[in-house]
Short mmCIF file of C-alpha atoms and ligand atoms in Angstrom, two decimals:
data_model
loop_
_atom_site.label_atom_id
_atom_site.label_comp_id
_atom_site.label_asym_id
_atom_site.label_seq_id
_atom_site.Cartn_x
_atom_site.Cartn_y
_atom_site.Cartn_z
CA UNK A 1 0.00 0.02 0.01
CA UNK A 2 1.45 3.38 -0.92
CA UNK A 3 1.31 6.11 1.68
CA UNK A 4 -0.73 8.08 -0.83
CA UNK A 5 -3.70 5.78 -0.54
CA UNK A 6 -4.09 6.38 3.15
CA UNK A 7 -6.18 9.55 3.07
CA UNK A 8 -8.54 7.79 0.68
CA UNK A 9 -8.96 4.90 3.06
CA UNK A 10 -9.92 7.33 5.75
CA UNK A 11 -12.55 8.82 3.49
CA UNK A 12 -14.21 5.47 2.72
CA UNK A 13 -16.46 5.43 5.79
CA UNK A 14 -17.65 8.92 4.88
CA UNK A 15 -18.52 7.85 1.34
CA UNK A 16 -20.29 4.76 2.58
CA UNK A 17 -22.29 6.89 4.93
CA UNK A 18 -23.29 9.28 2.14
CA UNK A 19 -24.23 6.41 -0.14
CA UNK A 20 -26.41 4.96 2.59
CA UNK A 21 -28.29 8.23 3.03
CA UNK A 22 -28.95 8.83 -0.65
CA UNK A 23 -29.75 5.21 -1.46
CA UNK A 24 -32.30 4.72 1.26
CA UNK A 25 -35.92 4.30 0.20
CA UNK A 26 -37.92 5.79 3.11
CA UNK A 27 -41.33 4.66 1.75
CA UNK A 28 -43.10 2.79 -1.03
CA UNK A 29 -45.92 4.75 -2.67
CA UNK A 30 -48.32 2.67 -4.74
CA UNK A 31 -50.87 3.42 -7.45
CA UNK A 32 -52.90 0.99 -9.49
CA UNK A 33 -55.48 -1.80 -9.51
CA UNK A 34 -56.12 -5.11 -7.71
CA UNK A 35 -52.57 -6.25 -8.44
CA UNK A 36 -51.49 -3.80 -5.72
CA UNK A 37 -54.67 -2.66 -3.83
CA UNK A 38 -54.16 -3.49 -0.17
CA UNK A 39 -57.71 -2.66 0.89
CA UNK A 40 -58.93 0.76 -0.33
CA UNK A 41 -62.03 -0.75 -1.91
CA UNK A 42 -63.28 -1.77 1.58
CA UNK A 43 -64.08 1.89 2.12
CA UNK A 44 -65.93 2.71 -1.08
CA UNK A 45 -69.28 1.41 -2.36
CA UNK A 46 -68.28 -1.17 -4.99
CA UNK A 47 -68.77 -4.87 -5.58
CA UNK A 48 -65.02 -5.18 -6.36
CA UNK A 49 -64.32 -6.52 -2.85
CA UNK A 50 -62.32 -9.29 -1.28
CA UNK A 51 -62.44 -8.52 2.47
CA UNK A 52 -63.94 -11.88 3.39
CA UNK A 53 -62.68 -15.43 3.64
CA UNK A 54 -61.09 -17.36 2.07
CA UNK A 55 -59.23 -14.24 0.84
CA UNK A 56 -56.38 -13.62 3.24
CA UNK A 57 -56.40 -17.16 4.70
CA UNK A 58 -52.58 -17.28 4.43
CA UNK A 59 -52.14 -13.60 5.40
CA UNK A 60 -50.60 -12.62 8.71
CA UNK A 61 -53.21 -13.72 11.27
CA UNK A 62 -55.30 -15.34 8.51
CA UNK A 63 -57.20 -12.12 8.00
CA UNK A 64 -58.95 -11.01 4.82
CA UNK A 65 -57.82 -7.41 4.15
CA UNK A 66 -59.21 -6.54 0.75
CA UNK A 67 -56.13 -7.86 -1.02
CA UNK A 68 -57.24 -10.07 -3.92
CA UNK A 69 -55.04 -12.87 -2.72
CA UNK A 70 -54.67 -15.63 -0.13
CA UNK A 71 -51.81 -13.66 1.38
CA UNK A 72 -49.53 -10.76 0.60
CA UNK A 73 -49.04 -8.88 -2.64
CA UNK A 74 -45.77 -8.37 -4.49
CA UNK A 75 -45.60 -4.77 -3.19
CA UNK A 76 -45.80 -6.03 0.42
CA UNK A 77 -42.77 -8.24 -0.21
CA UNK A 78 -40.97 -5.38 -1.94
CA UNK A 79 -41.61 -3.12 1.05
CA UNK A 80 -40.20 -5.77 3.36
CA UNK A 81 -37.17 -6.29 1.08
CA UNK A 82 -36.37 -2.56 1.42
CA UNK A 83 -36.37 -2.93 5.20
CA UNK A 84 -39.76 -1.26 5.47
CA UNK A 85 -42.92 -2.75 7.06
CA UNK A 86 -43.98 -6.20 5.71
CA UNK A 87 -47.34 -4.81 4.57
CA UNK A 88 -48.24 -1.54 2.91
CA UNK A 89 -51.37 0.11 4.41
CA UNK A 90 -54.29 1.27 2.30
CA UNK A 91 -54.71 5.05 2.38
CA UNK A 92 -58.46 4.90 3.09
CA UNK A 93 -58.05 2.50 6.03
CA UNK A 94 -58.87 4.65 9.13
CA UNK A 95 -56.80 2.41 11.43
CA UNK A 96 -53.65 3.93 9.89
CA UNK A 97 -52.41 7.52 10.01
CA UNK A 98 -49.69 9.71 8.56
CA UNK A 99 -47.08 8.12 10.86
CA UNK A 100 -47.69 4.79 9.10
CA UNK A 101 -48.11 6.26 5.63
CA UNK A 102 -44.76 8.05 5.95
CA UNK A 103 -43.22 4.55 5.59
CA UNK A 104 -45.46 3.32 2.79
CA UNK A 105 -48.90 4.01 1.42
CA UNK A 106 -51.18 2.46 -1.16
CA UNK A 107 -53.69 4.46 -3.23
CA UNK A 108 -54.61 1.59 -5.56
CA UNK A 109 -58.14 0.41 -6.18
CA UNK A 110 -59.14 -3.02 -7.50
CA UNK A 111 -60.95 -2.74 -10.81
CA UNK A 112 -59.30 0.56 -11.74
CA UNK A 113 -57.45 1.42 -14.93
CA UNK A 114 -55.69 4.26 -16.72
CA UNK A 115 -59.00 5.14 -18.39
CA UNK A 116 -61.73 6.89 -16.35
CA UNK A 117 -64.29 4.74 -18.11
CA UNK A 118 -62.65 1.61 -16.66
CA UNK A 119 -63.00 2.68 -13.05
CA UNK A 120 -66.66 3.60 -13.83
CA UNK A 121 -67.48 -0.02 -14.64
CA UNK A 122 -67.28 -1.16 -11.00
CA UNK A 123 -67.47 2.31 -9.40
CA UNK A 124 -63.93 2.21 -8.07
CA UNK A 125 -61.29 4.89 -7.55
CA UNK A 126 -60.11 6.35 -10.90
CA UNK A 127 -56.43 7.02 -11.35
CA UNK A 128 -56.93 10.83 -11.26
CA UNK A 129 -58.56 10.38 -7.83
CA UNK A 130 -55.67 8.18 -6.65
CA UNK A 131 -53.48 11.13 -7.62
CA UNK A 132 -55.68 13.54 -5.62
CA UNK A 133 -55.40 11.33 -2.56
CA UNK A 134 -51.63 11.32 -3.12
CA UNK A 135 -51.55 15.13 -3.16
CA UNK A 136 -53.61 15.18 0.03
CA UNK A 137 -51.03 12.76 1.52
CA UNK A 138 -48.20 15.10 0.44
CA UNK A 139 -49.85 17.90 2.40
CA UNK A 140 -50.23 15.74 5.47
CA UNK A 141 -46.64 14.55 5.16
CA UNK A 142 -45.37 18.14 5.08
CA UNK A 143 -47.35 18.93 8.21
CA UNK A 144 -45.98 15.79 9.90
CA UNK A 145 -42.30 15.84 8.83
CA UNK A 146 -41.80 19.52 8.01
CA UNK A 147 -41.35 20.88 4.50
CA UNK A 148 -37.69 19.94 3.91
CA UNK A 149 -37.88 16.41 5.33
CA UNK A 150 -41.15 15.70 3.50
CA UNK A 151 -39.58 16.88 0.21
CA UNK A 152 -36.72 14.46 0.84
CA UNK A 153 -39.12 11.60 1.62
CA UNK A 154 -41.07 12.27 -1.56
CA UNK A 155 -37.88 12.43 -3.60
CA UNK A 156 -36.32 9.25 -2.22
CA UNK A 157 -39.42 7.08 -1.99
CA UNK A 158 -40.06 4.35 -4.50
CA UNK A 159 -43.23 4.85 -6.56
CA UNK A 160 -44.85 1.73 -7.98
CA UNK A 161 -47.49 1.95 -10.68
CA UNK A 162 -49.29 -1.24 -11.62
CA UNK A 163 -52.42 -1.25 -13.78
CA UNK A 164 -53.77 -1.58 -17.32
CA UNK A 165 -55.23 -5.09 -17.45
CA UNK A 166 -58.73 -3.88 -16.56
CA UNK A 167 -58.69 -1.26 -19.31
CA UNK A 168 -58.72 -4.12 -21.80
CA UNK A 169 -60.49 -6.97 -20.05
CA UNK A 170 -63.08 -5.15 -17.94
CA UNK A 171 -63.62 -2.28 -20.35
CA UNK A 172 -62.44 -2.36 -23.98
CA UNK A 173 -63.40 -5.98 -24.78
CA UNK A 174 -66.39 -6.10 -22.43
CA UNK A 175 -68.50 -2.93 -22.36
CA UNK A 176 -70.89 -2.94 -25.34
CA UNK A 177 -70.86 0.32 -27.28
CA UNK A 178 -67.91 1.51 -25.18
CA UNK A 179 -64.23 2.07 -25.93
CA UNK A 180 -64.22 -0.94 -28.27
CA UNK A 181 -66.52 0.85 -30.69
CA UNK A 182 -64.68 4.19 -30.37
CA UNK A 183 -61.09 3.12 -30.85
CA UNK A 184 -59.10 0.42 -32.60
CA UNK A 185 -57.07 -1.46 -30.00
CA UNK A 186 -53.88 0.32 -31.18
CA UNK A 187 -55.59 3.69 -30.76
CA UNK A 188 -56.84 2.69 -27.37
CA UNK A 189 -53.31 1.66 -26.30
CA UNK A 190 -52.06 5.06 -27.37
CA UNK A 191 -54.88 6.74 -25.47
CA UNK A 192 -53.87 4.84 -22.29
CA UNK A 193 -50.19 5.64 -22.82
CA UNK A 194 -51.14 9.34 -23.06
CA UNK A 195 -52.83 9.07 -19.65
CA UNK A 196 -49.83 7.23 -18.23
CA UNK A 197 -47.55 10.01 -19.48
CA UNK A 198 -49.66 12.72 -17.89
CA UNK A 199 -49.73 10.78 -14.64
CA UNK A 200 -45.97 10.23 -14.56
CA UNK A 201 -45.35 13.92 -15.21
CA UNK A 202 -47.70 14.81 -12.36
CA UNK A 203 -45.95 12.65 -9.77
CA UNK A 204 -42.61 13.98 -11.03
CA UNK A 205 -43.89 17.51 -10.37
CA UNK A 206 -44.82 16.41 -6.83
CA UNK A 207 -41.23 15.21 -6.28
CA UNK A 208 -41.11 11.57 -7.47
CA UNK A 209 -37.62 10.54 -8.71
CA UNK A 210 -37.57 6.77 -8.25
CA UNK A 211 -40.35 5.17 -10.21
CA UNK A 212 -41.30 1.66 -11.24
CA UNK A 213 -43.93 1.12 -13.88
CA UNK A 214 -45.04 -2.49 -14.03
CA UNK A 215 -46.20 -3.85 -17.36
CA UNK A 216 -49.28 -5.98 -17.97
CA UNK A 217 -48.98 -9.76 -17.52
CA UNK A 218 -49.94 -12.14 -20.32
CA UNK A 219 -53.60 -11.49 -19.55
CA UNK A 220 -54.86 -14.01 -22.08
CA UNK A 221 -53.56 -16.76 -19.75
CA UNK A 222 -55.63 -15.67 -16.70
CA UNK A 223 -57.96 -18.58 -15.84
CA UNK A 224 -61.03 -16.44 -16.58
CA UNK A 225 -59.75 -15.59 -20.05
CA UNK A 226 -58.86 -19.17 -20.80
CA UNK A 227 -62.44 -20.39 -20.38
CA UNK A 228 -63.73 -17.76 -22.76
CA UNK A 229 -60.83 -18.09 -25.19
CA UNK A 230 -61.69 -19.08 -28.78
CA UNK A 231 -59.30 -21.99 -28.24
CA UNK A 232 -61.17 -23.17 -25.10
CA UNK A 233 -58.79 -23.71 -22.22
CA UNK A 234 -55.68 -22.41 -23.95
CA UNK A 235 -54.39 -18.86 -23.50
CA UNK A 236 -56.17 -16.18 -25.51
CA UNK A 237 -53.33 -15.23 -27.85
CA UNK A 238 -55.02 -12.03 -29.02
CA UNK A 239 -55.14 -10.71 -25.46
CA UNK A 240 -51.50 -11.66 -24.91
CA UNK A 241 -50.47 -9.84 -28.06
CA UNK A 242 -52.40 -6.74 -26.99
CA UNK A 243 -50.67 -6.87 -23.58
CA UNK A 244 -47.28 -7.30 -25.22
CA UNK A 245 -47.85 -4.36 -27.58
CA UNK A 246 -49.10 -2.16 -24.76
CA UNK A 247 -45.97 -3.03 -22.75
CA UNK A 248 -43.73 -2.08 -25.71
CA UNK A 249 -45.43 1.28 -25.91
CA UNK A 250 -45.06 1.72 -22.17
CA UNK A 251 -41.32 1.06 -22.47
CA UNK A 252 -41.00 3.71 -25.23
CA UNK A 253 -42.77 6.20 -22.99
CA UNK A 254 -40.45 5.41 -20.07
CA UNK A 255 -37.38 5.80 -22.28
CA UNK A 256 -38.66 9.16 -23.48
CA UNK A 257 -39.42 10.47 -19.97
CA UNK A 258 -36.08 9.28 -18.58
CA UNK A 259 -34.39 11.36 -21.29
CA UNK A 260 -36.56 14.38 -20.66
CA UNK A 261 -37.26 14.69 -16.90
CA UNK A 262 -34.17 15.82 -15.07
CA UNK A 263 -33.00 13.52 -12.27
CA UNK A 264 -35.69 10.88 -12.66
CA UNK A 265 -35.12 7.11 -12.81
CA UNK A 266 -38.12 5.30 -14.20
CA UNK A 267 -37.74 1.55 -14.53
CA UNK A 268 -40.00 -0.89 -16.34
CA UNK A 269 -40.75 -4.19 -14.61
CA UNK A 270 -41.39 -6.98 -17.09
CA UNK A 271 -43.85 -9.27 -15.37
CA UNK A 272 -45.06 -10.42 -18.80
CA UNK A 273 -41.94 -12.51 -19.43
CA UNK A 274 -41.79 -13.88 -15.91
CA UNK A 275 -45.42 -15.02 -15.95
CA UNK A 276 -44.99 -16.56 -19.38
CA UNK A 277 -41.97 -18.48 -18.11
CA UNK A 278 -43.82 -19.69 -15.01
CA UNK A 279 -46.91 -20.64 -17.01
CA UNK A 280 -44.82 -22.58 -19.53
CA UNK A 281 -42.68 -24.36 -16.90
CA UNK A 282 -44.75 -24.35 -13.69
CA UNK A 283 -43.01 -27.39 -12.23
CA UNK A 284 -39.63 -25.64 -12.37
CA UNK A 285 -41.08 -23.08 -10.00
CA UNK A 286 -42.80 -25.70 -7.82
CA UNK A 287 -46.33 -25.11 -9.11
CA UNK A 288 -48.65 -27.98 -9.97
CA UNK A 289 -51.45 -25.93 -11.51
CA UNK A 290 -50.92 -22.92 -13.75
CA UNK A 291 -54.25 -22.89 -15.58
CA UNK A 292 -56.92 -22.55 -12.88
CA UNK A 293 -57.21 -20.67 -9.60
CA UNK A 294 -57.19 -22.25 -6.15
CA UNK A 295 -60.46 -20.70 -5.03
CA UNK A 296 -63.70 -22.53 -5.89
CA UNK A 297 -63.69 -24.16 -9.37
CA UNK A 298 -60.79 -21.84 -10.23
CA UNK A 299 -62.27 -21.12 -13.64
CA UNK A 300 -64.38 -18.01 -13.22
CA UNK A 301 -64.77 -17.09 -9.53
CA UNK A 302 -63.35 -13.92 -8.02
CA UNK A 303 -64.62 -11.30 -5.55
CA UNK A 304 -67.96 -12.33 -4.02
CA UNK A 305 -68.04 -15.52 -6.09
CA UNK A 306 -64.97 -16.72 -4.23
CA UNK A 307 -66.28 -17.11 -0.69
CA UNK A 308 -66.40 -19.45 2.30
CA UNK A 309 -69.28 -21.42 0.77
CA UNK A 310 -67.58 -21.97 -2.60
CA UNK A 311 -66.96 -25.69 -3.06
CA UNK A 312 -63.71 -27.13 -4.45
CA UNK A 313 -61.31 -24.52 -3.00
CA UNK A 314 -57.88 -26.09 -2.89
CA UNK A 315 -56.01 -26.99 0.29
CA UNK A 316 -52.58 -25.70 -0.55
CA UNK A 317 -52.53 -22.46 -2.53
CA UNK A 318 -48.74 -22.68 -2.86
CA UNK A 319 -49.23 -25.28 -5.60
CA UNK A 320 -51.14 -22.77 -7.70
CA UNK A 321 -49.96 -19.83 -9.76
CA UNK A 322 -53.44 -18.27 -9.44
CA UNK A 323 -55.49 -17.78 -6.31
CA UNK A 324 -58.80 -16.88 -7.96
CA UNK A 325 -59.72 -16.72 -11.63
CA UNK A 326 -57.94 -13.38 -12.08
CA UNK A 327 -55.26 -12.94 -9.40
CA UNK A 328 -51.96 -14.67 -8.51
CA UNK A 329 -51.34 -16.51 -5.25
CA UNK A 330 -49.12 -15.13 -2.52
CA UNK A 331 -46.38 -17.51 -3.59
CA UNK A 332 -46.45 -16.21 -7.16
CA UNK A 333 -46.49 -12.64 -5.84
CA UNK A 334 -43.38 -13.47 -3.81
CA UNK A 335 -41.63 -14.73 -6.93
CA UNK A 336 -42.57 -11.53 -8.79
CA UNK A 337 -41.23 -9.37 -5.94
CA UNK A 338 -37.99 -11.35 -5.71
CA UNK A 339 -37.40 -11.06 -9.39
CA UNK A 340 -38.11 -7.30 -9.37
CA UNK A 341 -35.76 -6.83 -6.41
CA UNK A 342 -33.04 -8.75 -8.26
CA UNK A 343 -33.49 -6.90 -11.52
CA UNK A 344 -35.26 -3.60 -12.11
CA UNK A 345 -35.45 -2.46 -8.47
CA UNK A 346 -31.86 -3.42 -7.61
CA UNK A 347 -30.78 0.06 -8.67
CA UNK A 348 -32.79 1.56 -5.74
CA UNK A 349 -31.45 -0.75 -3.01
C1 NAG B 1 -60.75 11.79 -16.15
O1 NAG B 1 -61.59 12.47 -15.27
C2 NAG B 1 -60.99 13.62 -14.65
C3 NAG B 1 -61.96 14.18 -13.62
O2 NAG B 1 -63.20 14.41 -14.16
C4 NAG B 1 -60.62 14.64 -15.71
O3 NAG B 1 -59.96 15.72 -15.09
C5 NAG B 1 -59.67 13.98 -16.73
O4 NAG B 1 -59.43 14.88 -17.77
C6 NAG B 1 -60.30 12.70 -17.28
N1 NAG B 1 -59.32 12.05 -18.14
C7 NAG B 1 -59.52 11.78 -19.41
C8 NAG B 1 -58.40 11.18 -20.14
O5 NAG B 1 -60.58 11.96 -19.98
C1 NAG B 2 -33.04 -13.26 -6.25
O1 NAG B 2 -31.80 -13.23 -5.57
C2 NAG B 2 -31.80 -14.01 -4.40
C3 NAG B 2 -30.53 -13.73 -3.66
O2 NAG B 2 -29.43 -13.55 -4.48
C4 NAG B 2 -31.92 -15.48 -4.80
O3 NAG B 2 -31.93 -16.28 -3.69
C5 NAG B 2 -33.24 -15.67 -5.57
O4 NAG B 2 -33.35 -16.97 -6.06
C6 NAG B 2 -33.38 -14.67 -6.71
N1 NAG B 2 -34.74 -14.76 -7.17
C7 NAG B 2 -35.08 -14.61 -8.45
C8 NAG B 2 -36.55 -14.75 -8.73
O5 NAG B 2 -34.31 -14.37 -9.33
#
């Protein structure tokens, strides 16, 4: 070792300390649909609910929370992986306050989409309203932490945005005389991307700098879509193609915004490829069933149709990729979270 290197060695602890401060994610802030809703729909009048058993049967304490799952969501595991609480509270849940939300908050609403018309279908919280709740939260955070500290929290938090599936499956391909008759599917994708762009610019204005946008999964392979697929039981390839194209457009948008918005890091999480891999080789991942959900017959039930009285609900949800006809099991969510932590989110660790 040359004597010259000594002063540098002395500086190392200082650098490490600085790195620790700037790298820390103080909170996870979530927007989206049922893929990430931790219970907001319990507090609004909608039928898009899951706060009853057997939902939550593998959750901490076996409690149904409004998560569309037997246990935790990917975002809960991500929060835990960042050293934050193991569950992210829903903003509308009155048992939590700003002290909790300062370490993680979820504005998502099951059944929602980028398009206002999508959230209208099941009277859930539209994305613009999720954004309003977020702005209300920013105000409360400033009152709680003080202006400077709150700005820092907002800047260093990880924002996760996960939605889009419902825009196609609950709205475009389902509502007669709706978006499907107004737009070609390419035009509709562009319309949604425009909304996503406006949304990302808004949260950037409010201070967001670390952002994850999660793509759509191969939605044609959801159990519910398989039963209604033209190829009965197989994945609906049209829906998968639409999801894939939408995801490509989303990636272009992210690239553009990363180049344009100073100091932002927006990453794209590719759940499409991961799901496809799991669905094609379920045994490799320890799953025995990748085509139907654990709850009830597993073919069409979700929400109120998946309840304590539903016959045929499976014993061990860990053997299934899907919990109900539309939503992954906790175990699959854990795999998604692990993969995101190892890839796209690693940059924020
Ligand atoms: C959605 O609704 C909100 C509130 O009415 C409105 O401000 C916004 O422009 C609408 N978005 C689109 C894309 O129509
Ligand atoms: C992620 O990384 C951890 C630790 O390195 C490893 O155990 C795990 O298998 C990885 N998971 C995935 C899904 O890549």
